[in-house]
């Protein structure tokens, strides 16, 4: 009897495998026929089925799947079916999470719809995945020009201003402020000042996805990625101990240069004083 059961199980598995191969083969044929008829939505659905049933085919059908996705996305865009479009890209990125071409295409749709910060994130990821991807680099630099405020460049080149901040942070750290929170870190310059001054723990929050990614690059370029914890958060959403383990002894910010009230800096500083900063001794 044990031998009979083993034989039955083997035959059952063999039958399921044969059925899977048959379904995959028919779905591939149907997808091809749909492409010939320019029925991109149905073709896309067939390719989703194929890739979920036979992930071993990801490499061989990748280019055709991309073509189908992009054509179907164009139709969805023209029909203003925005949520369906995003769902398709999310499905595609689940199957190909490290595909720079799909990331770049998703970013282009987001940019055209006005979601520039989100688009920058996808362009940045595409460039990270393939630094030689010219289209993604061009897209990222284009959206960055929209998102990176010009005053960032002015401040970064204001030597007197930067030295004043550096000296103030050095004095605070030398006086015993060993944990620092940088609100609206931008390029991360104040966080790096704090770390170079000797702060033991440095946390930096930045709401803009573009500036957050930029800060990560700058911090990494200065070999401080393990010493400064960057948070893609609004300062009002920073919680203890969820995001930082305990209250800090120093809060720094440069957001006042962008417009004191427009940035919500008053609310941010009140929140930091009440919830994130150690009480004065």
PDB file of C-alpha atoms in Angstrom:
ATOM      1  CA  UNK A   1       0.000   0.000   0.000  1.00  0.00           C
ATOM      2  CA  UNK A   2       2.737   2.568   0.766  1.00  0.00           C
ATOM      3  CA  UNK A   3       4.190   2.015  -2.678  1.00  0.00           C
ATOM      4  CA  UNK A   4       0.753   2.495  -4.254  1.00  0.00           C
ATOM      5  CA  UNK A   5       0.254   5.772  -2.376  1.00  0.00           C
ATOM      6  CA  UNK A   6       3.666   7.041  -3.421  1.00  0.00           C
ATOM      7  CA  UNK A   7       2.901   6.158  -7.026  1.00  0.00           C
ATOM      8  CA  UNK A   8      -0.463   7.934  -6.790  1.00  0.00           C
ATOM      9  CA  UNK A   9       1.144  11.074  -5.335  1.00  0.00           C
ATOM     10  CA  UNK A  10       3.788  11.035  -8.022  1.00  0.00           C
ATOM     11  CA  UNK A  11       1.184  10.709 -10.749  1.00  0.00           C
ATOM     12  CA  UNK A  12      -0.860  13.484  -9.132  1.00  0.00           C
ATOM     13  CA  UNK A  13       2.102  15.841  -9.058  1.00  0.00           C
ATOM     14  CA  UNK A  14       2.944  14.913 -12.622  1.00  0.00           C
ATOM     15  CA  UNK A  15      -0.597  15.651 -13.691  1.00  0.00           C
ATOM     16  CA  UNK A  16      -0.575  19.071 -11.998  1.00  0.00           C
ATOM     17  CA  UNK A  17       2.743  19.917 -13.617  1.00  0.00           C
ATOM     18  CA  UNK A  18       1.489  18.917 -17.034  1.00  0.00           C
ATOM     19  CA  UNK A  19      -1.631  21.010 -16.470  1.00  0.00           C
ATOM     20  CA  UNK A  20       0.476  24.000 -15.442  1.00  0.00           C
ATOM     21  CA  UNK A  21       2.658  23.727 -18.543  1.00  0.00           C
ATOM     22  CA  UNK A  22      -0.404  23.439 -20.765  1.00  0.00           C
ATOM     23  CA  UNK A  23      -2.036  26.526 -19.201  1.00  0.00           C
ATOM     24  CA  UNK A  24       1.181  28.524 -19.500  1.00  0.00           C
ATOM     25  CA  UNK A  25       1.578  27.511 -23.147  1.00  0.00           C
ATOM     26  CA  UNK A  26      -2.003  28.444 -24.022  1.00  0.00           C
ATOM     27  CA  UNK A  27      -1.758  31.758 -22.156  1.00  0.00           C
ATOM     28  CA  UNK A  28       1.410  32.656 -24.045  1.00  0.00           C
ATOM     29  CA  UNK A  29      -0.298  31.885 -27.340  1.00  0.00           C
ATOM     30  CA  UNK A  30      -3.345  33.921 -26.342  1.00  0.00           C
ATOM     31  CA  UNK A  31      -1.153  36.834 -25.266  1.00  0.00           C
ATOM     32  CA  UNK A  32       0.583  36.815 -28.648  1.00  0.00           C
ATOM     33  CA  UNK A  33      -2.736  36.774 -30.509  1.00  0.00           C
ATOM     34  CA  UNK A  34      -3.986  39.668 -28.374  1.00  0.00           C
ATOM     35  CA  UNK A  35      -0.860  41.671 -29.169  1.00  0.00           C
ATOM     36  CA  UNK A  36      -1.406  41.073 -32.863  1.00  0.00           C
ATOM     37  CA  UNK A  37      -4.958  42.385 -32.428  1.00  0.00           C
ATOM     38  CA  UNK A  38      -3.663  45.278 -30.284  1.00  0.00           C
ATOM     39  CA  UNK A  39      -5.785  44.093 -27.372  1.00  0.00           C
ATOM     40  CA  UNK A  40      -3.132  45.117 -24.874  1.00  0.00           C
ATOM     41  CA  UNK A  41      -5.283  44.837 -21.757  1.00  0.00           C
ATOM     42  CA  UNK A  42      -6.095  41.177 -22.341  1.00  0.00           C
ATOM     43  CA  UNK A  43      -2.531  40.455 -23.388  1.00  0.00           C
ATOM     44  CA  UNK A  44      -1.300  42.021 -20.152  1.00  0.00           C
ATOM     45  CA  UNK A  45      -3.664  39.815 -18.125  1.00  0.00           C
ATOM     46  CA  UNK A  46      -2.350  36.709 -19.908  1.00  0.00           C
ATOM     47  CA  UNK A  47       1.255  37.682 -19.192  1.00  0.00           C
ATOM     48  CA  UNK A  48       0.433  38.219 -15.521  1.00  0.00           C
ATOM     49  CA  UNK A  49      -0.963  34.700 -15.381  1.00  0.00           C
ATOM     50  CA  UNK A  50       2.073  33.272 -17.150  1.00  0.00           C
ATOM     51  CA  UNK A  51       4.566  35.004 -14.870  1.00  0.00           C
ATOM     52  CA  UNK A  52       2.731  33.964 -11.734  1.00  0.00           C
ATOM     53  CA  UNK A  53       2.462  30.351 -12.881  1.00  0.00           C
ATOM     54  CA  UNK A  54       5.924  30.145 -14.402  1.00  0.00           C
ATOM     55  CA  UNK A  55       8.342  32.624 -12.772  1.00  0.00           C
ATOM     56  CA  UNK A  56      11.171  30.788 -14.516  1.00  0.00           C
ATOM     57  CA  UNK A  57      10.041  32.545 -17.722  1.00  0.00           C
ATOM     58  CA  UNK A  58      10.623  36.054 -16.344  1.00  0.00           C
ATOM     59  CA  UNK A  59      13.806  36.603 -18.308  1.00  0.00           C
ATOM     60  CA  UNK A  60      12.548  35.242 -21.609  1.00  0.00           C
ATOM     61  CA  UNK A  61       9.284  37.227 -21.680  1.00  0.00           C
ATOM     62  CA  UNK A  62      10.592  40.370 -19.993  1.00  0.00           C
ATOM     63  CA  UNK A  63      10.845  42.630 -23.043  1.00  0.00           C
ATOM     64  CA  UNK A  64       7.467  41.567 -24.433  1.00  0.00           C
ATOM     65  CA  UNK A  65       5.879  42.035 -21.023  1.00  0.00           C
ATOM     66  CA  UNK A  66       7.351  45.536 -20.770  1.00  0.00           C
ATOM     67  CA  UNK A  67       6.026  46.425 -24.230  1.00  0.00           C
ATOM     68  CA  UNK A  68       2.573  45.120 -23.306  1.00  0.00           C
ATOM     69  CA  UNK A  69       2.575  46.976 -19.988  1.00  0.00           C
ATOM     70  CA  UNK A  70       3.549  50.275 -21.569  1.00  0.00           C
ATOM     71  CA  UNK A  71       0.954  50.012 -24.334  1.00  0.00           C
ATOM     72  CA  UNK A  72      -1.790  49.085 -21.867  1.00  0.00           C
ATOM     73  CA  UNK A  73      -0.720  51.917 -19.559  1.00  0.00           C
ATOM     74  CA  UNK A  74      -1.038  54.389 -22.444  1.00  0.00           C
ATOM     75  CA  UNK A  75      -4.614  53.230 -23.037  1.00  0.00           C
ATOM     76  CA  UNK A  76      -5.486  53.463 -19.345  1.00  0.00           C
ATOM     77  CA  UNK A  77      -3.996  56.953 -19.223  1.00  0.00           C
ATOM     78  CA  UNK A  78      -6.027  58.086 -22.218  1.00  0.00           C
ATOM     79  CA  UNK A  79      -9.175  56.706 -20.549  1.00  0.00           C
ATOM     80  CA  UNK A  80      -8.292  58.474 -17.276  1.00  0.00           C
ATOM     81  CA  UNK A  81      -8.259  55.119 -15.483  1.00  0.00           C
ATOM     82  CA  UNK A  82      -5.488  56.324 -13.224  1.00  0.00           C
ATOM     83  CA  UNK A  83      -5.937  53.841 -10.383  1.00  0.00           C
ATOM     84  CA  UNK A  84      -5.936  50.921 -12.818  1.00  0.00           C
ATOM     85  CA  UNK A  85      -2.747  52.285 -14.367  1.00  0.00           C
ATOM     86  CA  UNK A  86      -1.003  52.471 -10.997  1.00  0.00           C
ATOM     87  CA  UNK A  87      -2.255  48.987 -10.104  1.00  0.00           C
ATOM     88  CA  UNK A  88      -0.686  47.600 -13.272  1.00  0.00           C
ATOM     89  CA  UNK A  89       2.675  49.167 -12.461  1.00  0.00           C
ATOM     90  CA  UNK A  90       2.507  47.894  -8.887  1.00  0.00           C
ATOM     91  CA  UNK A  91       1.858  44.384 -10.215  1.00  0.00           C
ATOM     92  CA  UNK A  92       4.706  44.727 -12.677  1.00  0.00           C
ATOM     93  CA  UNK A  93       7.114  45.923  -9.999  1.00  0.00           C
ATOM     94  CA  UNK A  94       6.154  43.000  -7.783  1.00  0.00           C
ATOM     95  CA  UNK A  95       7.273  40.719 -10.602  1.00  0.00           C
ATOM     96  CA  UNK A  96      10.294  42.827 -11.607  1.00  0.00           C
ATOM     97  CA  UNK A  97      11.200  44.881  -8.495  1.00  0.00           C
ATOM     98  CA  UNK A  98      14.636  45.806  -9.841  1.00  0.00           C
ATOM     99  CA  UNK A  99      13.680  46.709 -13.393  1.00  0.00           C
ATOM    100  CA  UNK A 100      14.938  50.197 -14.153  1.00  0.00           C
ATOM    101  CA  UNK A 101      12.853  50.526 -17.332  1.00  0.00           C
ATOM    102  CA  UNK A 102       9.569  49.890 -15.504  1.00  0.00           C
ATOM    103  CA  UNK A 103      10.607  52.237 -12.670  1.00  0.00           C
ATOM    104  CA  UNK A 104      11.424  54.980 -15.156  1.00  0.00           C
ATOM    105  CA  UNK A 105       8.131  54.523 -17.008  1.00  0.00           C
ATOM    106  CA  UNK A 106       6.178  54.671 -13.748  1.00  0.00           C
ATOM    107  CA  UNK A 107       8.004  57.882 -12.907  1.00  0.00           C
ATOM    108  CA  UNK A 108       7.091  59.403 -16.279  1.00  0.00           C
ATOM    109  CA  UNK A 109       3.386  58.740 -15.701  1.00  0.00           C
ATOM    110  CA  UNK A 110       3.558  60.200 -12.207  1.00  0.00           C
ATOM    111  CA  UNK A 111       5.382  63.284 -13.466  1.00  0.00           C
ATOM    112  CA  UNK A 112       2.809  63.947 -16.193  1.00  0.00           C
ATOM    113  CA  UNK A 113       0.049  63.672 -13.603  1.00  0.00           C
ATOM    114  CA  UNK A 114       1.738  66.237 -11.378  1.00  0.00           C
ATOM    115  CA  UNK A 115       3.105  63.842  -8.728  1.00  0.00           C
ATOM    116  CA  UNK A 116       6.627  65.188  -9.082  1.00  0.00           C
ATOM    117  CA  UNK A 117       8.006  64.158  -5.724  1.00  0.00           C
ATOM    118  CA  UNK A 118       6.808  60.568  -6.198  1.00  0.00           C
ATOM    119  CA  UNK A 119       8.107  60.578  -9.779  1.00  0.00           C
ATOM    120  CA  UNK A 120      11.537  61.647  -8.562  1.00  0.00           C
ATOM    121  CA  UNK A 121      11.632  58.593  -6.290  1.00  0.00           C
ATOM    122  CA  UNK A 122      11.095  56.230  -9.208  1.00  0.00           C
ATOM    123  CA  UNK A 123      13.589  58.051 -11.439  1.00  0.00           C
ATOM    124  CA  UNK A 124      16.135  57.965  -8.632  1.00  0.00           C
ATOM    125  CA  UNK A 125      15.601  54.221  -8.152  1.00  0.00           C
ATOM    126  CA  UNK A 126      16.018  53.632 -11.899  1.00  0.00           C
ATOM    127  CA  UNK A 127      19.314  55.521 -11.891  1.00  0.00           C
ATOM    128  CA  UNK A 128      20.477  53.568  -8.840  1.00  0.00           C
ATOM    129  CA  UNK A 129      19.674  50.310 -10.593  1.00  0.00           C
ATOM    130  CA  UNK A 130      21.441  51.392 -13.784  1.00  0.00           C
ATOM    131  CA  UNK A 131      23.690  54.475 -13.519  1.00  0.00           C
ATOM    132  CA  UNK A 132      24.127  54.433 -17.314  1.00  0.00           C
ATOM    133  CA  UNK A 133      20.391  54.664 -18.039  1.00  0.00           C
ATOM    134  CA  UNK A 134      20.375  57.985 -19.883  1.00  0.00           C
ATOM    135  CA  UNK A 135      16.582  58.468 -19.965  1.00  0.00           C
ATOM    136  CA  UNK A 136      16.244  57.945 -16.218  1.00  0.00           C
ATOM    137  CA  UNK A 137      19.115  60.347 -15.471  1.00  0.00           C
ATOM    138  CA  UNK A 138      17.604  63.015 -17.685  1.00  0.00           C
ATOM    139  CA  UNK A 139      14.200  62.537 -16.073  1.00  0.00           C
ATOM    140  CA  UNK A 140      15.630  62.685 -12.566  1.00  0.00           C
ATOM    141  CA  UNK A 141      17.566  65.894 -13.232  1.00  0.00           C
ATOM    142  CA  UNK A 142      14.508  67.440 -14.873  1.00  0.00           C
ATOM    143  CA  UNK A 143      12.196  66.710 -11.936  1.00  0.00           C
ATOM    144  CA  UNK A 144      14.899  67.723  -9.466  1.00  0.00           C
ATOM    145  CA  UNK A 145      14.959  71.167 -11.092  1.00  0.00           C
ATOM    146  CA  UNK A 146      11.266  71.460 -10.239  1.00  0.00           C
ATOM    147  CA  UNK A 147      11.609  70.235  -6.676  1.00  0.00           C
ATOM    148  CA  UNK A 148      14.924  71.483  -5.322  1.00  0.00           C
ATOM    149  CA  UNK A 149      14.353  75.059  -4.299  1.00  0.00           C
ATOM    150  CA  UNK A 150      16.930  77.524  -5.579  1.00  0.00           C
ATOM    151  CA  UNK A 151      17.635  78.803  -2.062  1.00  0.00           C
ATOM    152  CA  UNK A 152      19.294  75.464  -1.283  1.00  0.00           C
ATOM    153  CA  UNK A 153      22.104  76.369  -3.675  1.00  0.00           C
ATOM    154  CA  UNK A 154      22.386  79.880  -2.284  1.00  0.00           C
ATOM    155  CA  UNK A 155      22.678  78.588   1.276  1.00  0.00           C
ATOM    156  CA  UNK A 156      25.192  75.881   0.379  1.00  0.00           C
ATOM    157  CA  UNK A 157      27.430  78.520  -1.153  1.00  0.00           C
ATOM    158  CA  UNK A 158      27.010  80.968   1.724  1.00  0.00           C
ATOM    159  CA  UNK A 159      30.295  80.258   3.523  1.00  0.00           C
ATOM    160  CA  UNK A 160      29.718  82.777   6.304  1.00  0.00           C
ATOM    161  CA  UNK A 161      26.295  81.374   7.082  1.00  0.00           C
ATOM    162  CA  UNK A 162      27.521  77.773   7.076  1.00  0.00           C
ATOM    163  CA  UNK A 163      30.469  78.545   9.346  1.00  0.00           C
ATOM    164  CA  UNK A 164      28.097  80.273  11.768  1.00  0.00           C
ATOM    165  CA  UNK A 165      25.891  77.193  11.905  1.00  0.00           C
ATOM    166  CA  UNK A 166      28.926  74.944  12.274  1.00  0.00           C
ATOM    167  CA  UNK A 167      30.309  76.984  15.174  1.00  0.00           C
ATOM    168  CA  UNK A 168      26.937  77.069  16.944  1.00  0.00           C
ATOM    169  CA  UNK A 169      26.496  73.311  16.598  1.00  0.00           C
ATOM    170  CA  UNK A 170      30.064  72.661  17.764  1.00  0.00           C
ATOM    171  CA  UNK A 171      29.468  74.823  20.850  1.00  0.00           C
ATOM    172  CA  UNK A 172      26.228  72.982  21.658  1.00  0.00           C
ATOM    173  CA  UNK A 173      27.776  69.544  21.237  1.00  0.00           C
ATOM    174  CA  UNK A 174      30.831  70.497  23.296  1.00  0.00           C
ATOM    175  CA  UNK A 175      28.444  71.733  26.008  1.00  0.00           C
ATOM    176  CA  UNK A 176      26.941  68.250  26.298  1.00  0.00           C
ATOM    177  CA  UNK A 177      24.349  67.949  23.538  1.00  0.00           C
ATOM    178  CA  UNK A 178      25.222  64.481  22.252  1.00  0.00           C
ATOM    179  CA  UNK A 179      21.964  63.562  20.485  1.00  0.00           C
ATOM    180  CA  UNK A 180      20.716  65.766  17.650  1.00  0.00           C
ATOM    181  CA  UNK A 181      17.560  65.978  15.530  1.00  0.00           C
ATOM    182  CA  UNK A 182      17.772  67.898  12.245  1.00  0.00           C
ATOM    183  CA  UNK A 183      14.310  69.071  11.127  1.00  0.00           C
ATOM    184  CA  UNK A 184      13.923  69.500   7.367  1.00  0.00           C
ATOM    185  CA  UNK A 185      17.450  68.294   6.706  1.00  0.00           C
ATOM    186  CA  UNK A 186      17.503  69.204   3.006  1.00  0.00           C
ATOM    187  CA  UNK A 187      20.964  68.255   1.790  1.00  0.00           C
ATOM    188  CA  UNK A 188      21.934  66.969   5.250  1.00  0.00           C
ATOM    189  CA  UNK A 189      24.562  69.625   5.884  1.00  0.00           C
ATOM    190  CA  UNK A 190      23.560  70.401   9.493  1.00  0.00           C
ATOM    191  CA  UNK A 191      23.406  66.703  10.370  1.00  0.00           C
ATOM    192  CA  UNK A 192      26.937  66.268   9.051  1.00  0.00           C
ATOM    193  CA  UNK A 193      28.065  69.312  11.042  1.00  0.00           C
ATOM    194  CA  UNK A 194      26.628  67.698  14.183  1.00  0.00           C
ATOM    195  CA  UNK A 195      28.332  64.375  13.533  1.00  0.00           C
ATOM    196  CA  UNK A 196      31.672  65.998  12.773  1.00  0.00           C
ATOM    197  CA  UNK A 197      31.313  68.011  15.972  1.00  0.00           C
ATOM    198  CA  UNK A 198      31.163  64.766  17.942  1.00  0.00           C
ATOM    199  CA  UNK A 199      27.472  64.089  18.468  1.00  0.00           C
ATOM    200  CA  UNK A 200      26.876  60.455  19.388  1.00  0.00           C
ATOM    201  CA  UNK A 201      23.461  60.150  17.759  1.00  0.00           C
ATOM    202  CA  UNK A 202      22.180  62.192  14.813  1.00  0.00           C
ATOM    203  CA  UNK A 203      18.675  61.892  13.361  1.00  0.00           C
ATOM    204  CA  UNK A 204      17.405  63.842  10.368  1.00  0.00           C
ATOM    205  CA  UNK A 205      13.872  64.070   9.009  1.00  0.00           C
ATOM    206  CA  UNK A 206      12.860  65.288   5.558  1.00  0.00           C
ATOM    207  CA  UNK A 207       9.354  65.316   4.087  1.00  0.00           C
ATOM    208  CA  UNK A 208      10.288  65.781   0.424  1.00  0.00           C
ATOM    209  CA  UNK A 209      11.083  62.438  -1.209  1.00  0.00           C
ATOM    210  CA  UNK A 210      13.483  64.134  -3.616  1.00  0.00           C
ATOM    211  CA  UNK A 211      15.398  65.937  -0.877  1.00  0.00           C
ATOM    212  CA  UNK A 212      15.392  62.795   1.268  1.00  0.00           C
ATOM    213  CA  UNK A 213      17.012  60.813  -1.553  1.00  0.00           C
ATOM    214  CA  UNK A 214      19.438  63.662  -2.181  1.00  0.00           C
ATOM    215  CA  UNK A 215      20.392  63.767   1.503  1.00  0.00           C
ATOM    216  CA  UNK A 216      21.002  60.016   1.440  1.00  0.00           C
ATOM    217  CA  UNK A 217      23.359  60.433  -1.502  1.00  0.00           C
ATOM    218  CA  UNK A 218      25.202  63.343   0.124  1.00  0.00           C
ATOM    219  CA  UNK A 219      25.541  61.557   3.462  1.00  0.00           C
ATOM    220  CA  UNK A 220      26.756  58.395   1.725  1.00  0.00           C
ATOM    221  CA  UNK A 221      29.265  60.373  -0.341  1.00  0.00           C
ATOM    222  CA  UNK A 222      30.669  61.672   2.959  1.00  0.00           C
ATOM    223  CA  UNK A 223      30.825  58.148   4.450  1.00  0.00           C
ATOM    224  CA  UNK A 224      28.287  58.951   7.161  1.00  0.00           C
ATOM    225  CA  UNK A 225      25.403  56.683   6.102  1.00  0.00           C
ATOM    226  CA  UNK A 226      25.881  54.520   9.212  1.00  0.00           C
ATOM    227  CA  UNK A 227      26.221  57.480  11.553  1.00  0.00           C
ATOM    228  CA  UNK A 228      23.229  59.611  10.541  1.00  0.00           C
ATOM    229  CA  UNK A 229      19.741  58.127  10.558  1.00  0.00           C
ATOM    230  CA  UNK A 230      17.607  59.693   7.862  1.00  0.00           C
ATOM    231  CA  UNK A 231      13.821  59.617   8.207  1.00  0.00           C
ATOM    232  CA  UNK A 232      11.462  60.282   5.305  1.00  0.00           C
ATOM    233  CA  UNK A 233       8.932  61.946   7.579  1.00  0.00           C
ATOM    234  CA  UNK A 234       7.370  65.244   8.491  1.00  0.00           C
ATOM    235  CA  UNK A 235       8.794  66.322  11.840  1.00  0.00           C
ATOM    236  CA  UNK A 236       5.280  66.462  13.312  1.00  0.00           C
ATOM    237  CA  UNK A 237       4.990  62.715  12.628  1.00  0.00           C
ATOM    238  CA  UNK A 238       8.230  61.728  14.383  1.00  0.00           C
ATOM    239  CA  UNK A 239       7.426  59.573  17.400  1.00  0.00           C
ATOM    240  CA  UNK A 240       9.388  58.112  20.307  1.00  0.00           C
ATOM    241  CA  UNK A 241      10.378  55.282  20.358  1.00  0.00           C
ATOM    242  CA  UNK A 242       8.926  54.374  16.954  1.00  0.00           C
ATOM    243  CA  UNK A 243      11.322  56.544  14.943  1.00  0.00           C
ATOM    244  CA  UNK A 244      13.946  57.699  17.427  1.00  0.00           C
ATOM    245  CA  UNK A 245      14.674  55.826  20.665  1.00  0.00           C
ATOM    246  CA  UNK A 246      14.467  58.772  23.084  1.00  0.00           C
ATOM    247  CA  UNK A 247      14.313  62.538  23.344  1.00  0.00           C
ATOM    248  CA  UNK A 248      17.263  64.403  21.859  1.00  0.00           C
ATOM    249  CA  UNK A 249      19.333  67.086  23.531  1.00  0.00           C
ATOM    250  CA  UNK A 250      19.561  69.403  20.502  1.00  0.00           C
ATOM    251  CA  UNK A 251      17.240  70.322  17.628  1.00  0.00           C
ATOM    252  CA  UNK A 252      18.622  72.110  14.579  1.00  0.00           C
ATOM    253  CA  UNK A 253      16.816  73.402  11.491  1.00  0.00           C
ATOM    254  CA  UNK A 254      17.359  75.649   8.499  1.00  0.00           C
ATOM    255  CA  UNK A 255      13.799  75.666   7.234  1.00  0.00           C
ATOM    256  CA  UNK A 256      13.260  79.284   8.289  1.00  0.00           C
ATOM    257  CA  UNK A 257      14.974  80.384   5.104  1.00  0.00           C
ATOM    258  CA  UNK A 258      12.088  79.025   3.013  1.00  0.00           C
ATOM    259  CA  UNK A 259       9.517  81.201   4.707  1.00  0.00           C
ATOM    260  CA  UNK A 260       8.922  81.043   8.421  1.00  0.00           C
ATOM    261  CA  UNK A 261       5.206  80.319   8.375  1.00  0.00           C
ATOM    262  CA  UNK A 262       4.923  78.674   4.967  1.00  0.00           C
ATOM    263  CA  UNK A 263       7.054  75.732   6.109  1.00  0.00           C
ATOM    264  CA  UNK A 264       5.036  75.179   9.293  1.00  0.00           C
ATOM    265  CA  UNK A 265       8.259  75.610  11.217  1.00  0.00           C
ATOM    266  CA  UNK A 266       6.498  77.123  14.238  1.00  0.00           C
ATOM    267  CA  UNK A 267       4.364  74.007  14.668  1.00  0.00           C
ATOM    268  CA  UNK A 268       7.412  71.801  14.045  1.00  0.00           C
ATOM    269  CA  UNK A 269       9.492  73.507  16.718  1.00  0.00           C
ATOM    270  CA  UNK A 270       6.646  73.457  19.226  1.00  0.00           C
ATOM    271  CA  UNK A 271       6.193  69.734  18.569  1.00  0.00           C
ATOM    272  CA  UNK A 272       9.929  69.134  18.942  1.00  0.00           C
ATOM    273  CA  UNK A 273      10.069  71.149  22.181  1.00  0.00           C
ATOM    274  CA  UNK A 274       7.126  69.323  23.709  1.00  0.00           C
ATOM    275  CA  UNK A 275       7.731  65.769  22.509  1.00  0.00           C
ATOM    276  CA  UNK A 276      11.250  65.234  21.132  1.00  0.00           C
ATOM    277  CA  UNK A 277      13.636  67.491  23.067  1.00  0.00           C
ATOM    278  CA  UNK A 278      15.004  66.757  26.498  1.00  0.00           C
ATOM    279  CA  UNK A 279      13.795  69.289  29.087  1.00  0.00           C
ATOM    280  CA  UNK A 280      16.384  71.895  30.068  1.00  0.00           C
ATOM    281  CA  UNK A 281      18.418  71.105  33.165  1.00  0.00           C
TER     282      UNK A 281
END
